[in-house]
Amino acid sequence: MTLHLVKPEKSWSNAYQSFYLEWEESQEQMIPWVIAQFPDDMDKLLAFYEDHHTGNIPQNWVPDTTYWLVDEERVIGVVNIRHYLNNFLLESGGHIGYGIRPSERGKGYANIMLQLALEKAKELGIKQVLITCDADNVASKKVIIHNGGKAADDYVDNNGNIIHRFWIGD
């Protein structure tokens, strides 16, 4: 099975809707945040992604690029790469957010997706990548460390949640 990152496109519409519906049925928080955009109108969704990539975004947001991790027929995961950090992202969001569809977790896909996303971040000129995860997300912490994450100071949000922060790169 060959896995690769693709920019979202119409040819993956049915596969992405399957991904989305599986996540919705799980009733888990949709991570990264971009997957919470309902995919009933693929043209609208693709325009949303393009606007974010080109910087046509709300004030105080940063440009970002979304990729889908796919095999020959399915969308396995989604990764969102923020092009630079604002104060919020520096504290708790980081450069990269990613998620694997619920039925495919624990199979090593997150490691592959993060490795590929780090290559895409380099292409965007990001030399040092900040990645964060909630303190109770042990699986994500392992993925980040496996991909070279070096622990930085934790951040505690307004609700008392502890966010682990890791730097990867030069």
mmCIF file of C-alpha atoms in Angstrom:
data_model
loop_
_atom_site.group_PDB
_atom_site.id
_atom_site.type_symbol
_atom_site.label_atom_id
_atom_site.label_comp_id
_atom_site.label_asym_id
_atom_site.label_seq_id
_atom_site.Cartn_x
_atom_site.Cartn_y
_atom_site.Cartn_z
ATOM 1 C CA MET A 1 0.000 0.000 0.000
ATOM 2 C CA THR A 2 1.385 3.367 -1.014
ATOM 3 C CA LEU A 3 0.543 6.355 1.144
ATOM 4 C CA HIS A 4 1.040 9.946 0.093
ATOM 5 C CA LEU A 5 -0.211 13.442 0.813
ATOM 6 C CA VAL A 6 -2.460 15.074 -1.766
ATOM 7 C CA LYS A 7 -3.927 18.532 -1.896
ATOM 8 C CA PRO A 8 -7.701 18.182 -1.588
ATOM 9 C CA GLU A 9 -9.420 17.754 -4.947
ATOM 10 C CA LYS A 10 -12.787 16.678 -6.326
ATOM 11 C CA SER A 11 -11.572 13.277 -7.466
ATOM 12 C CA TRP A 12 -11.325 12.318 -3.772
ATOM 13 C CA SER A 13 -14.801 13.623 -2.917
ATOM 14 C CA ASN A 14 -16.451 10.282 -2.049
ATOM 15 C CA ALA A 15 -13.403 9.063 -0.137
ATOM 16 C CA TYR A 16 -13.265 12.282 1.863
ATOM 17 C CA GLN A 17 -16.985 12.170 2.667
ATOM 18 C CA SER A 18 -16.488 8.622 3.981
ATOM 19 C CA PHE A 19 -13.619 9.895 6.152
ATOM 20 C CA TYR A 20 -15.728 12.789 7.423
ATOM 21 C CA LEU A 21 -18.804 10.663 8.188
ATOM 22 C CA GLU A 22 -16.742 8.070 10.064
ATOM 23 C CA TRP A 23 -15.270 10.822 12.231
ATOM 24 C CA GLU A 24 -18.676 12.418 12.781
ATOM 25 C CA GLU A 25 -20.150 9.056 13.842
ATOM 26 C CA SER A 26 -17.347 8.633 16.387
ATOM 27 C CA GLN A 27 -18.544 11.852 18.086
ATOM 28 C CA GLU A 28 -14.920 12.753 18.789
ATOM 29 C CA GLN A 29 -13.539 16.246 18.404
ATOM 30 C CA MET A 30 -12.492 16.754 14.780
ATOM 31 C CA ILE A 31 -8.746 17.339 14.634
ATOM 32 C CA PRO A 32 -7.283 19.146 12.846
ATOM 33 C CA TRP A 33 -9.895 21.869 12.946
ATOM 34 C CA VAL A 34 -10.260 22.023 9.145
ATOM 35 C CA ILE A 35 -12.081 18.692 8.990
ATOM 36 C CA ALA A 36 -15.027 20.211 10.832
ATOM 37 C CA GLN A 37 -16.013 21.896 7.550
ATOM 38 C CA PHE A 38 -19.002 19.863 6.290
ATOM 39 C CA PRO A 39 -18.119 18.383 2.870
ATOM 40 C CA ASP A 40 -21.582 18.417 1.289
ATOM 41 C CA ASP A 41 -20.440 21.041 -1.249
ATOM 42 C CA MET A 42 -16.992 20.017 -2.445
ATOM 43 C CA ASP A 43 -16.495 23.185 -4.519
ATOM 44 C CA LYS A 44 -17.131 25.278 -1.418
ATOM 45 C CA LEU A 45 -14.785 23.122 0.667
ATOM 46 C CA LEU A 46 -12.006 23.346 -1.919
ATOM 47 C CA ALA A 47 -12.466 27.129 -2.129
ATOM 48 C CA PHE A 48 -12.208 27.284 1.685
ATOM 49 C CA TYR A 49 -8.909 25.375 1.582
ATOM 50 C CA GLU A 50 -7.579 27.575 -1.244
ATOM 51 C CA ASP A 51 -8.521 30.771 0.597
ATOM 52 C CA HIS A 52 -6.626 29.572 3.650
ATOM 53 C CA HIS A 53 -3.614 28.585 1.566
ATOM 54 C CA THR A 54 -3.428 31.973 -0.181
ATOM 55 C CA GLY A 55 -4.098 34.027 2.960
ATOM 56 C CA ASN A 56 -7.683 35.092 2.201
ATOM 57 C CA ILE A 57 -8.565 34.515 5.856
ATOM 58 C CA PRO A 58 -10.041 36.273 8.904
ATOM 59 C CA GLN A 59 -7.951 38.863 10.706
ATOM 60 C CA ASN A 60 -5.475 37.418 13.237
ATOM 61 C CA TRP A 61 -5.388 34.057 11.427
ATOM 62 C CA VAL A 62 -2.365 32.749 9.536
ATOM 63 C CA PRO A 63 -2.262 31.104 6.108
ATOM 64 C CA ASP A 64 -2.365 27.310 6.190
ATOM 65 C CA THR A 65 -2.250 24.407 3.775
ATOM 66 C CA THR A 66 -4.286 21.225 4.115
ATOM 67 C CA TYR A 67 -3.318 17.802 2.755
ATOM 68 C CA TRP A 68 -5.101 14.470 2.804
ATOM 69 C CA LEU A 69 -3.178 11.276 3.530
ATOM 70 C CA VAL A 70 -4.475 8.771 1.001
ATOM 71 C CA ASP A 71 -3.861 5.237 -0.160
ATOM 72 C CA GLU A 72 -5.178 3.985 -3.506
ATOM 73 C CA GLU A 73 -8.819 4.569 -2.590
ATOM 74 C CA ARG A 74 -9.307 6.047 0.891
ATOM 75 C CA VAL A 75 -8.584 9.196 2.835
ATOM 76 C CA ILE A 76 -6.745 7.930 5.917
ATOM 77 C CA GLY A 77 -5.971 11.246 7.595
ATOM 78 C CA VAL A 78 -5.768 15.012 7.313
ATOM 79 C CA VAL A 79 -2.894 17.329 8.141
ATOM 80 C CA ASN A 80 -3.000 21.118 8.326
ATOM 81 C CA ILE A 81 0.232 23.131 8.151
ATOM 82 C CA ARG A 82 0.234 26.714 9.401
ATOM 83 C CA HIS A 83 2.765 28.801 7.442
ATOM 84 C CA TYR A 84 3.924 30.780 10.484
ATOM 85 C CA LEU A 85 2.935 31.243 14.102
ATOM 86 C CA ASN A 86 0.892 33.928 15.820
ATOM 87 C CA ASN A 87 0.712 34.128 19.635
ATOM 88 C CA PHE A 88 -2.130 31.602 19.885
ATOM 89 C CA LEU A 89 -0.349 29.040 17.686
ATOM 90 C CA LEU A 90 2.934 29.599 19.530
ATOM 91 C CA GLU A 91 1.230 28.723 22.801
ATOM 92 C CA SER A 92 -1.102 25.891 21.892
ATOM 93 C CA GLY A 93 -1.606 25.233 18.189
ATOM 94 C CA GLY A 94 1.790 24.896 16.569
ATOM 95 C CA HIS A 95 2.618 24.662 12.889
ATOM 96 C CA ILE A 96 1.050 21.262 12.256
ATOM 97 C CA GLY A 97 -2.229 19.686 13.290
ATOM 98 C CA TYR A 98 -3.167 16.184 12.158
ATOM 99 C CA GLY A 99 -5.721 13.450 12.624
ATOM 100 C CA ILE A 100 -6.234 9.851 11.510
ATOM 101 C CA ARG A 101 -9.697 8.437 10.868
ATOM 102 C CA PRO A 102 -10.858 6.485 13.934
ATOM 103 C CA SER A 103 -10.837 3.012 12.316
ATOM 104 C CA GLU A 104 -7.217 3.401 11.166
ATOM 105 C CA ARG A 105 -5.515 4.515 14.369
ATOM 106 C CA GLY A 106 -2.730 2.496 15.947
ATOM 107 C CA LYS A 107 -1.424 1.297 12.567
ATOM 108 C CA GLY A 108 1.498 3.728 12.147
ATOM 109 C CA TYR A 109 -0.295 6.095 9.768
ATOM 110 C CA ALA A 110 0.214 9.144 12.004
ATOM 111 C CA ASN A 111 3.994 8.594 11.955
ATOM 112 C CA ILE A 112 3.978 8.450 8.169
ATOM 113 C CA MET A 113 1.690 11.459 7.845
ATOM 114 C CA LEU A 114 3.771 13.608 10.197
ATOM 115 C CA GLN A 115 6.980 12.618 8.404
ATOM 116 C CA LEU A 116 5.444 13.648 5.063
ATOM 117 C CA ALA A 117 4.033 16.845 6.592
ATOM 118 C CA LEU A 118 7.468 17.817 7.892
ATOM 119 C CA GLU A 119 8.758 17.565 4.315
ATOM 120 C CA LYS A 120 5.914 19.843 3.154
ATOM 121 C CA ALA A 121 6.733 22.298 5.961
ATOM 122 C CA LYS A 122 10.331 22.476 4.713
ATOM 123 C CA GLU A 123 9.021 23.227 1.216
ATOM 124 C CA LEU A 124 7.112 26.142 2.764
ATOM 125 C CA GLY A 125 10.374 27.427 4.262
ATOM 126 C CA ILE A 126 9.599 26.425 7.844
ATOM 127 C CA LYS A 127 12.930 25.404 9.379
ATOM 128 C CA GLN A 128 11.785 24.857 12.950
ATOM 129 C CA VAL A 129 8.369 23.263 13.372
ATOM 130 C CA LEU A 130 6.333 23.554 16.551
ATOM 131 C CA ILE A 131 3.893 20.721 17.215
ATOM 132 C CA THR A 132 1.611 20.538 20.222
ATOM 133 C CA CYS A 133 -0.665 17.963 21.789
ATOM 134 C CA ASP A 134 -2.854 17.711 24.837
ATOM 135 C CA ALA A 135 -1.062 16.194 27.830
ATOM 136 C CA ASP A 136 -3.457 13.224 27.835
ATOM 137 C CA ASN A 137 -2.841 12.411 24.156
ATOM 138 C CA VAL A 138 -0.131 9.812 24.691
ATOM 139 C CA ALA A 139 -0.322 8.460 21.128
ATOM 140 C CA SER A 140 0.269 11.884 19.574
ATOM 141 C CA LYS A 141 3.154 12.578 21.958
ATOM 142 C CA LYS A 142 4.808 9.307 20.838
ATOM 143 C CA VAL A 143 4.327 10.239 17.161
ATOM 144 C CA ILE A 144 5.881 13.670 17.693
ATOM 145 C CA ILE A 145 8.883 12.280 19.600
ATOM 146 C CA HIS A 146 9.328 9.497 17.006
ATOM 147 C CA ASN A 147 9.627 12.230 14.363
ATOM 148 C CA GLY A 148 12.323 14.138 16.259
ATOM 149 C CA GLY A 149 10.258 16.283 18.621
ATOM 150 C CA LYS A 150 12.251 17.934 21.398
ATOM 151 C CA ALA A 151 10.185 18.937 24.424
ATOM 152 C CA ALA A 152 9.707 22.641 25.108
ATOM 153 C CA ASP A 153 7.887 24.295 27.996
ATOM 154 C CA ASP A 154 4.298 23.148 28.435
ATOM 155 C CA TYR A 155 1.476 25.655 28.087
ATOM 156 C CA VAL A 156 -1.553 25.726 30.393
ATOM 157 C CA ASP A 157 -4.659 27.161 28.729
ATOM 158 C CA ASN A 158 -7.409 29.172 30.420
ATOM 159 C CA ASN A 159 -9.313 25.962 31.279
ATOM 160 C CA GLY A 160 -6.288 24.425 33.024
ATOM 161 C CA ASN A 161 -5.558 21.996 30.183
ATOM 162 C CA ILE A 162 -1.869 21.222 29.786
ATOM 163 C CA ILE A 163 -0.530 21.456 26.243
ATOM 164 C CA HIS A 164 2.771 19.725 25.496
ATOM 165 C CA ARG A 165 4.943 21.643 23.038
ATOM 166 C CA PHE A 166 7.696 20.132 20.852
ATOM 167 C CA TRP A 167 10.140 21.586 18.326
ATOM 168 C CA ILE A 168 11.411 19.649 15.319
ATOM 169 C CA GLY A 169 14.170 20.894 13.028
ATOM 170 C CA ASP A 170 17.134 23.217 12.971
#
